[in-house]
Short mmCIF file of C-alpha atoms and ligand atoms in Angstrom, two decimals:
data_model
loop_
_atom_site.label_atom_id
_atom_site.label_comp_id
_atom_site.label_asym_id
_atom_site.label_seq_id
_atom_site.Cartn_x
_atom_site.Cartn_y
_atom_site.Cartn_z
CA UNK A 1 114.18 134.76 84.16
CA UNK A 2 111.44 136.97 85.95
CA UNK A 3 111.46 137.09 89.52
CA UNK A 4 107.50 137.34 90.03
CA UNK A 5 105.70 133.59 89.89
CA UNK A 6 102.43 132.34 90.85
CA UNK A 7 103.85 129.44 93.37
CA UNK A 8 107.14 129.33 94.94
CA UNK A 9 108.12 126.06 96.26
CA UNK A 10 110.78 125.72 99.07
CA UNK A 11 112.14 122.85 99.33
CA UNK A 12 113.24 119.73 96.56
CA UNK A 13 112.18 116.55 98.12
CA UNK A 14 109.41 114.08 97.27
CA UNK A 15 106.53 116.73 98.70
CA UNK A 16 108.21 120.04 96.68
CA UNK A 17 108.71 118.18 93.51
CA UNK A 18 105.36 116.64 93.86
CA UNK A 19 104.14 120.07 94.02
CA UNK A 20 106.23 121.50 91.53
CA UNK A 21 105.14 118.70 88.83
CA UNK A 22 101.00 119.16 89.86
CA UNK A 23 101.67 123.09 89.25
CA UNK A 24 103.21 122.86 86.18
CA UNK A 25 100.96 120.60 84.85
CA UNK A 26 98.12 123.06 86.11
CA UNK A 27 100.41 125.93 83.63
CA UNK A 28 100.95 127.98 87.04
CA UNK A 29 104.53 129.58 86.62
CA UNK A 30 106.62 127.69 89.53
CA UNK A 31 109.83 128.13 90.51
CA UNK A 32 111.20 125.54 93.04
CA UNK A 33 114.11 126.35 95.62
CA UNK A 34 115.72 123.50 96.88
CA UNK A 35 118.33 123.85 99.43
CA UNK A 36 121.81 123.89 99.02
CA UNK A 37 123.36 123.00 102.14
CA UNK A 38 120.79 120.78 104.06
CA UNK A 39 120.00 117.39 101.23
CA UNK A 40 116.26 115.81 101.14
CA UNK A 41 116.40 112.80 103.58
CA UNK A 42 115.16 110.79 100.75
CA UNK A 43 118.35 111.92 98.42
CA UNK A 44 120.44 110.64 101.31
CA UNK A 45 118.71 107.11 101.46
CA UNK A 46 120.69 104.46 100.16
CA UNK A 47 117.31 102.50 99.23
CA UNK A 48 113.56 103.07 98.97
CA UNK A 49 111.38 99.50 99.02
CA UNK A 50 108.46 100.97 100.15
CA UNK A 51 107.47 103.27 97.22
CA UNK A 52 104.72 101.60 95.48
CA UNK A 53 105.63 99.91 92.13
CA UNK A 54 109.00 99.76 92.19
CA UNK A 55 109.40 96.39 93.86
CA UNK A 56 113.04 95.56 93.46
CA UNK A 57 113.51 99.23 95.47
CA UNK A 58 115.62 102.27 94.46
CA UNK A 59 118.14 104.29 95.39
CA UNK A 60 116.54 107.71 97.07
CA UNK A 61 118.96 109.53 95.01
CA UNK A 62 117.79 108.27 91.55
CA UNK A 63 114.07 108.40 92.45
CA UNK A 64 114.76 112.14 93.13
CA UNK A 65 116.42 112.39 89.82
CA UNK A 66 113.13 110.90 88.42
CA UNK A 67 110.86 113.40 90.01
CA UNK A 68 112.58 116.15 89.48
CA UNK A 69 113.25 115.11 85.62
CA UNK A 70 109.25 114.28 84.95
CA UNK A 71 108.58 117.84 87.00
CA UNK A 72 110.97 120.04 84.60
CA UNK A 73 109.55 118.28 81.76
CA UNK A 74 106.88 119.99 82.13
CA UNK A 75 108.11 123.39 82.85
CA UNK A 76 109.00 123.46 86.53
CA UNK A 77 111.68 126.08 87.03
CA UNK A 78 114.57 125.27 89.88
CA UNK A 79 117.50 126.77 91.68
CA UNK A 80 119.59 126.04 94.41
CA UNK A 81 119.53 128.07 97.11
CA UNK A 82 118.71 128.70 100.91
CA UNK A 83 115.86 130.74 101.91
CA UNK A 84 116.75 133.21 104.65
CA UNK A 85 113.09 135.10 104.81
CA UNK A 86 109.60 135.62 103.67
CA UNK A 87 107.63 138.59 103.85
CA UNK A 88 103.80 139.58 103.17
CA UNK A 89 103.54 141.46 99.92
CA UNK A 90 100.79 143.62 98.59
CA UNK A 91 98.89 140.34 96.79
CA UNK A 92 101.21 138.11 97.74
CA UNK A 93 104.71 137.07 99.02
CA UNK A 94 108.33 138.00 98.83
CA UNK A 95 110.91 135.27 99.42
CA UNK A 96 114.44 136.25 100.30
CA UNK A 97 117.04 133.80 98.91
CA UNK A 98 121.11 134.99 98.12
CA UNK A 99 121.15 138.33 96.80
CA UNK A 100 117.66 137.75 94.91
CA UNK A 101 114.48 138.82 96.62
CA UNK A 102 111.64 136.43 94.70
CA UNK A 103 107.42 137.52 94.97
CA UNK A 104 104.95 134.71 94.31
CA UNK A 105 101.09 134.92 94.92
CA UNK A 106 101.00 131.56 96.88
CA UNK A 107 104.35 129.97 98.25
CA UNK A 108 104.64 125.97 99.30
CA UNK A 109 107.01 125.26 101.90
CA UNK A 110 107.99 121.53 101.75
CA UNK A 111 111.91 121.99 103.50
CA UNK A 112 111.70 118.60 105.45
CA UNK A 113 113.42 117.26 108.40
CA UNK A 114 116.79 117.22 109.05
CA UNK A 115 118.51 114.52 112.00
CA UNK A 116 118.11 115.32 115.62
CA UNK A 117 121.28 115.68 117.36
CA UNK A 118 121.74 113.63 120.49
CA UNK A 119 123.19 116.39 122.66
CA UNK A 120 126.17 114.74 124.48
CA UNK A 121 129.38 116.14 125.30
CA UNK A 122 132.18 114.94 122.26
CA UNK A 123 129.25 114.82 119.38
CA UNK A 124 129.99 118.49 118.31
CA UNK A 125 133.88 118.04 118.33
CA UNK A 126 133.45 115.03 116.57
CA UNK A 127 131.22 116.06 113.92
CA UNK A 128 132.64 114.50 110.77
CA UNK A 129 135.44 113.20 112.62
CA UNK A 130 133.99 109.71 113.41
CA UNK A 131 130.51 111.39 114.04
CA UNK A 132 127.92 111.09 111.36
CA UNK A 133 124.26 111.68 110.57
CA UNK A 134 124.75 110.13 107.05
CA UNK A 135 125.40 106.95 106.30
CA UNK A 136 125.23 106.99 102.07
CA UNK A 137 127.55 109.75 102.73
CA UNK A 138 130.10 108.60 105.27
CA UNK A 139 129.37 104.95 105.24
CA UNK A 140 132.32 103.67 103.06
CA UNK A 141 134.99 105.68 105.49
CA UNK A 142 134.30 102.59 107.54
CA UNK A 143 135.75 99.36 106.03
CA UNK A 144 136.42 97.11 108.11
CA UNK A 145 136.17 99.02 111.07
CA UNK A 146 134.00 98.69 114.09
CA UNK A 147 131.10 101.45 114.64
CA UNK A 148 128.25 102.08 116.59
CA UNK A 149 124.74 103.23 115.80
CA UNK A 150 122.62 105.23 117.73
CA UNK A 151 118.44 104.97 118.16
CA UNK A 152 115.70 102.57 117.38
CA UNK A 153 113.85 103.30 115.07
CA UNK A 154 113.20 103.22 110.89
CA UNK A 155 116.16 105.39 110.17
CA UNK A 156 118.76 103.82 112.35
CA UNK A 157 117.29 100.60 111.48
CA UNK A 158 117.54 100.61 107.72
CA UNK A 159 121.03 102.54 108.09
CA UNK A 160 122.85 100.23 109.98
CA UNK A 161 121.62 97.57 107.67
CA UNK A 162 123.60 99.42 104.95
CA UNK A 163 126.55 100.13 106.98
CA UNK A 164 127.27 96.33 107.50
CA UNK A 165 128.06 95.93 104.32
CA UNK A 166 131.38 98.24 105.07
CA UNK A 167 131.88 97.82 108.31
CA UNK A 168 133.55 94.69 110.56
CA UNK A 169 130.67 94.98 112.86
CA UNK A 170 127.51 97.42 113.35
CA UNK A 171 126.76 97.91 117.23
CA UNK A 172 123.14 99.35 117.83
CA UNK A 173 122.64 100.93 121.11
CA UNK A 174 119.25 101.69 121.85
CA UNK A 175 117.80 103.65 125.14
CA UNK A 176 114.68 100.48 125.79
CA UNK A 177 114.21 96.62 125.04
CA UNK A 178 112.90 96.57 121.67
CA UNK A 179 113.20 98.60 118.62
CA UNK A 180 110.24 101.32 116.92
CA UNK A 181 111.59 100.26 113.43
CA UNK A 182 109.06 98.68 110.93
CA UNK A 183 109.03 95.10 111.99
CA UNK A 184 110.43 94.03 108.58
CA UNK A 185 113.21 95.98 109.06
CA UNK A 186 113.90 94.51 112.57
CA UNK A 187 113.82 91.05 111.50
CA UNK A 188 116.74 91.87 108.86
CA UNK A 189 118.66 93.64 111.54
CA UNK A 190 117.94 91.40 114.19
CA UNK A 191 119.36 87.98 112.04
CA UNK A 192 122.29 90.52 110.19
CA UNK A 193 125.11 88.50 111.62
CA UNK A 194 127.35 91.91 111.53
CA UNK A 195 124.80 93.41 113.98
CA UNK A 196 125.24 93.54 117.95
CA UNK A 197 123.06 95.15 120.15
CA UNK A 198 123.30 97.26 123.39
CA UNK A 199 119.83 97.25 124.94
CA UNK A 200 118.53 99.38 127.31
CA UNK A 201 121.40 101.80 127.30
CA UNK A 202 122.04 105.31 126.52
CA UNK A 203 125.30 107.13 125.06
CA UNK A 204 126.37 109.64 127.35
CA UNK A 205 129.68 110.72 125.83
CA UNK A 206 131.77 110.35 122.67
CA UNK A 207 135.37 109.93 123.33
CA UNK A 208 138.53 110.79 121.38
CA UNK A 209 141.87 112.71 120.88
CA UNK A 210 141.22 114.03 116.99
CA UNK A 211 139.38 111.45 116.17
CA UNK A 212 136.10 109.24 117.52
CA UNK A 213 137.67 106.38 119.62
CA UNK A 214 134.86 105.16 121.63
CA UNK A 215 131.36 105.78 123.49
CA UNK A 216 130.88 106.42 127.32
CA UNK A 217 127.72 103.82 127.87
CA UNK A 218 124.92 103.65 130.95
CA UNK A 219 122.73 100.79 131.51
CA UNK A 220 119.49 102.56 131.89
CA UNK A 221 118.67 99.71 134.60
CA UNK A 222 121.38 99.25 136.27
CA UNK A 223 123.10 102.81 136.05
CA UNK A 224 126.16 100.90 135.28
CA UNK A 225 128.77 102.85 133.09
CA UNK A 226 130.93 101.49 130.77
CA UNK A 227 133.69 103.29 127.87
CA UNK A 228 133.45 100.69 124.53
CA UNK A 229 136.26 101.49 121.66
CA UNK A 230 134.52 102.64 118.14
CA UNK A 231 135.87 104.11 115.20
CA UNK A 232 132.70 105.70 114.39
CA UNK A 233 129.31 106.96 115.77
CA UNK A 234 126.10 107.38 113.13
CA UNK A 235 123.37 109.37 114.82
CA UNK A 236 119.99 108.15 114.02
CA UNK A 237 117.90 109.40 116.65
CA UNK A 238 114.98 111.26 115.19
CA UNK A 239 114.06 114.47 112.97
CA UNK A 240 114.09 118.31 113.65
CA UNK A 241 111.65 120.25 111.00
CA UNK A 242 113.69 122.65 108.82
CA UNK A 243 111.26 125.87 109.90
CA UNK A 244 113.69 128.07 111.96
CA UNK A 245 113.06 130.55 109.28
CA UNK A 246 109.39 130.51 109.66
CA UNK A 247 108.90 131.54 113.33
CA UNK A 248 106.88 134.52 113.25
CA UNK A 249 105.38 133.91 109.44
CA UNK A 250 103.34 130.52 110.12
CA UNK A 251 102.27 128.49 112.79
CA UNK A 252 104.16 126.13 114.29
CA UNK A 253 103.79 123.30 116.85
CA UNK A 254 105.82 122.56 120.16
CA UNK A 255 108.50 121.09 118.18
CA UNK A 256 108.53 123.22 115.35
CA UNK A 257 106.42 121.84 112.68
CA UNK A 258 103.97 123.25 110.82
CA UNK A 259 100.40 123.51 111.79
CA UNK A 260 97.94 122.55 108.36
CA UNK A 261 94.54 121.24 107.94
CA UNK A 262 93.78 118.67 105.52
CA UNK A 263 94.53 120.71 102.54
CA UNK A 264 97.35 121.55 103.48
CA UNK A 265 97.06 125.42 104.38
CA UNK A 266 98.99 126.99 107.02
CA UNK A 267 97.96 129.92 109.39
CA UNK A 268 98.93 132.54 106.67
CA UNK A 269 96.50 132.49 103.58
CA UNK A 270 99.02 131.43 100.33
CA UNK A 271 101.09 129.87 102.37
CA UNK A 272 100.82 125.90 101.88
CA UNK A 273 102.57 123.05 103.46
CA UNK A 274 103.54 119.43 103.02
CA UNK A 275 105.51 116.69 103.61
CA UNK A 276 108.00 116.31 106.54
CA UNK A 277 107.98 119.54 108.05
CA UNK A 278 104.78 119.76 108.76
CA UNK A 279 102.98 118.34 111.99
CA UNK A 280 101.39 114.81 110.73
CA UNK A 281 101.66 111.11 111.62
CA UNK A 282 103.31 109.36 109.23
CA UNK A 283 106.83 110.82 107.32
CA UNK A 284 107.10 109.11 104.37
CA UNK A 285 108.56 109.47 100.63
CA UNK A 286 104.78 108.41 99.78
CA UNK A 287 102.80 110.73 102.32
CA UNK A 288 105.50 113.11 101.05
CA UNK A 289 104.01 112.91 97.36
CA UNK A 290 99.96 112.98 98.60
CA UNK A 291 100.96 116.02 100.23
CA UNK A 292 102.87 117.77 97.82
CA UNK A 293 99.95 117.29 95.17
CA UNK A 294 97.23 118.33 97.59
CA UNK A 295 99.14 121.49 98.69
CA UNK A 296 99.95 122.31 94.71
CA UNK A 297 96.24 121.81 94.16
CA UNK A 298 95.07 124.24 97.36
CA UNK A 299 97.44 126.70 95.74
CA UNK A 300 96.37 126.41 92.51
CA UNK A 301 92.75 127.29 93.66
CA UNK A 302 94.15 129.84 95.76
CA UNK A 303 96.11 131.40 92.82
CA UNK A 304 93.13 131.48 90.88
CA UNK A 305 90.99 133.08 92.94
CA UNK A 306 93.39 136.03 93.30
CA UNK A 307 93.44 135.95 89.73
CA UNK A 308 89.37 136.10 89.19
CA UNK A 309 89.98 132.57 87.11
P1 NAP B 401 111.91 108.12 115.06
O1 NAP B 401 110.94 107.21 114.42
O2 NAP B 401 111.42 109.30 115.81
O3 NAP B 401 112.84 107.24 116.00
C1 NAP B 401 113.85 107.85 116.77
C2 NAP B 401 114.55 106.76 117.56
O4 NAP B 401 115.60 107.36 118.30
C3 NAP B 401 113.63 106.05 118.55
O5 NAP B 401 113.94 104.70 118.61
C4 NAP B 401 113.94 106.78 119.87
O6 NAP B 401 113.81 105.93 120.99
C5 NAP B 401 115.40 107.13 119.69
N1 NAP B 401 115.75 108.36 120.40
C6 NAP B 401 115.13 109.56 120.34
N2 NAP B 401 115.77 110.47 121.10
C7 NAP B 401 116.79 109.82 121.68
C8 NAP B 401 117.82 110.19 122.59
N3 NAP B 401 117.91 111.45 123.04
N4 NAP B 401 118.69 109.25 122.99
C9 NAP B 401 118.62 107.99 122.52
N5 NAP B 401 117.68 107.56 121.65
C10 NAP B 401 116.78 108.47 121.23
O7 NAP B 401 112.95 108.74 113.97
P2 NAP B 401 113.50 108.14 112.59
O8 NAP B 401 113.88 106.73 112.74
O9 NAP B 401 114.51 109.12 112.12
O10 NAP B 401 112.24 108.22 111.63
C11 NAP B 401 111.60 109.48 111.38
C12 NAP B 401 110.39 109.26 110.49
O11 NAP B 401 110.82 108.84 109.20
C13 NAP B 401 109.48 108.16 111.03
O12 NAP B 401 108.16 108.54 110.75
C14 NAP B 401 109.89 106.96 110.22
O13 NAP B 401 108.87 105.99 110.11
C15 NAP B 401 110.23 107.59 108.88
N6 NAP B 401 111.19 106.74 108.15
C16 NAP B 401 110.67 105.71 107.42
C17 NAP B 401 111.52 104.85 106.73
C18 NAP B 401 110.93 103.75 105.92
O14 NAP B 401 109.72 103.68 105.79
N7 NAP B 401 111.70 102.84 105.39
C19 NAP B 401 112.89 105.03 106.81
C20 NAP B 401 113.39 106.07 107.59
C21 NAP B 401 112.52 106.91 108.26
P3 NAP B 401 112.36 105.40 121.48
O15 NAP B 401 111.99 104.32 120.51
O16 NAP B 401 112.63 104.92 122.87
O17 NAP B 401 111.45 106.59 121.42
#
C-alpha cells in the first residue's frame, strides 16, 4: 500500500464516507482514516428515522456498515487510526497518523462532534462509573434501575427514549420550561410513561462513593437545592467539534469549528471540510452526506487542477 494519495479523508462518518464513495467513483486514489478511539455519533445511534427512504428507520450502526460497504466497493481504501498532525507539503499535504506519515494532494477533514461535557464537580470521577455520554453503549447496564438524563434537546431526547426500554424510570432534567428537541420527538417523550421531568433545573453535582448514587439539583427559579438518588447520569448536553488538532492549520470559529464556504473549502487551499465539524446550521446524518459529496467534488476539481486534467 503506497503512502502518497490524491485525497485523504479524516474521519468515517456519514460526511467522510460520503466523500470517500464520490472520490472513488471519480477514480481519485482515497484513503479514508477513521478514528479509533472517538466513534461517529451516527455509529453510536441506536436508530435513524429521519434518513430519507428508509421509513421503518435503522440502526446508525448498520447504515454505517452500508456506506462504508457501497464506498469500498468501489475502491475506497480505509484504516483505523487517529490523526495527530498535518503539515503543508511541497504540492500538497502530509498527514501524521501512528508511526506512518501519509501525503495527499487535497485532504477532507470530516472528524465530527463528539458530546459536550457538563463541567460539574463528580462527572470526571464518575466517568463510566454511572456517568455516560452513550446510551447504545451503556444503556443495558441499567435494568431496572432509576437514571437521570441530562439536556433538552434532539440527542437527549431520542436517547432517553431508548433508555426506557432498560431502565425503571428515565428522569430528564432540563435547565428551562420546554425542550429544543424536534417536536416529534417531544411528543414521544413527553407521553413515555417511564419518563419524569425536572424543569427548570440545573445539575450542579454528581454524587457517589465508587459509584454514581445521585445528582445535587437547583431550581433555576427558586435557587432551591435538592440531592435526588440515581444509579446513573447520561450526558446529553450538546457537541464539541473534533478539531483540536487543527488549530494553527485551518480556520476555526469561536467554538472550534471549521470555517467553509459553500463548497466546502477551508482557509488552507486542499483542505476541504464537511459534516459536523464544521461551522453550519443544521448537524445531520443527511446534511452530513450533501456535504461529504460536495467537499469530494471541490477536491476532485482541486486535484485536477494540480494535475493539469
Ligand atoms: P443541542 O441541540 O445543542 O442541545 C443541547 C441541549 O443541552 C439543549 O437543550 C441545551 O439547553 C442543553 N445544555 C447545553 N449546555 C448545557 C449545560 N451546561 N447545562 C445544562 N443543559 C445544557 O445538542 P444535541 O441535542 O446534542 O444535538 C446536536 C445536533 O445534532 C443538533 O443539530 C441536533 O438537531 C442534531 N441531532 C439530530 C437528531 C435527529 O435528527 N434525530 C438526533 C440527535 C442530534 P437549551 O435548550 O436551554 O439551550
Amino acid at each position: 500500500m503506497s503512502n502518497r494519495y490524491d485525497v485523504l479523508i479524516i474521519g468515517g462518518g456519514p460526511a467522510g464516507l460520503t466523500a470517500g464513495l464520490y472520490t472513488a467513483r471519480a477514480r481519485l486514489t482515497t484513503l479514508l482514516i477513521e478514528s479509533y478511539t472517538v466513534p461517529s455519533q451516527a455509529v453510536i445511534t441506536d436508530l435513524i428515522e429521519n434518513y430519507p427512504g428508509i421509513p421503518s428507520g435503522i440502526s446508525g450502526f448498520e447504515l454505517m456498515d452500508r456506506f462504508k460497504k457501497q464506498a469500498e466497493q468501489f475502491g475506497l481504501e480505509s484504516i483505523a487510526e487517529d490523526v495527530t498532525a498535518i503539515e503543508k507539503d511541497s504540492d500538497g499535504w502530509k498527514v501524521a497518523a501512528g508511526d506512518t506519515v501519509y501525503e495527499a494532494l487535497s485532504i477532507i477533514i470530516a472528524t465530527g462532534a463528539r458530546a459536550k461535557e457538563l463541567g460539574v464537580p463528580g462527572e470526571t470521577k464518575f466517568r463510566g462509573k454511572g456517568v455516560s455520554y452513550c446510551a447504545v453503549c451503556d444503556g443495558a447496564l441499567f435494568k431496572d434501575k432509576e437514571i437521570v438524563v441530562v439536556g433538552g434537546g434532539d440527542t437527549a431526547v431520542e436517547e432517553a427514549l431508548f433508555l426506557t426500554k432498560f431502565a425503571k424510570k428515565v428522569t430528564l432534567i432540563h435547565r428551562r420550561d420546554s425542550l429544543r428537541a424536534t417536536k416529534i420527538l417531544q411528543e414521544r417523550t413527553l407521553a413515555n410513561e417511564k419518563m419524569e421531568f425536572v424543569w427548570n433545573s440545573r445539575v450542579t453535582e454528581i454524587l457517589g462513593e465508587g459509584m454514581v448514587s445521585g445528582v445535587k439539583v437547583v431550581d433555576v427559579k427558586t435557587l432551591q437545592t435538592s440531592e435526588i438518588p440515581y444509579k446513573g447520569v447520561f450526558i446529553f448536553v450538546g457537541l464539541v467539534p473534533n478539531t483540536d488538532f487543527l488549530k494553527g492549520v485551518v480556520e476555526l470559529d469561536e467554538s472550534g469549528y471549521i470555517i467553509t464556504d459553500e463548497e466546502m473549502r477551508s482557509s488552507q487551499q486542499g483542505i476541504f471540510a464537511c459534516g459536523d465539524c464544521r461551522n453550519k446550521l443544521l448537524r445531520q446524518v443527511i446534511t452530513a452526506c450533501g456535504d461529504g459529496a460536495t467537499a469530494a467534488f471541490s477536491a476532485q476539481k482541486y486535484v485536477e487542477e494540480l494535475k493539469g486534467v
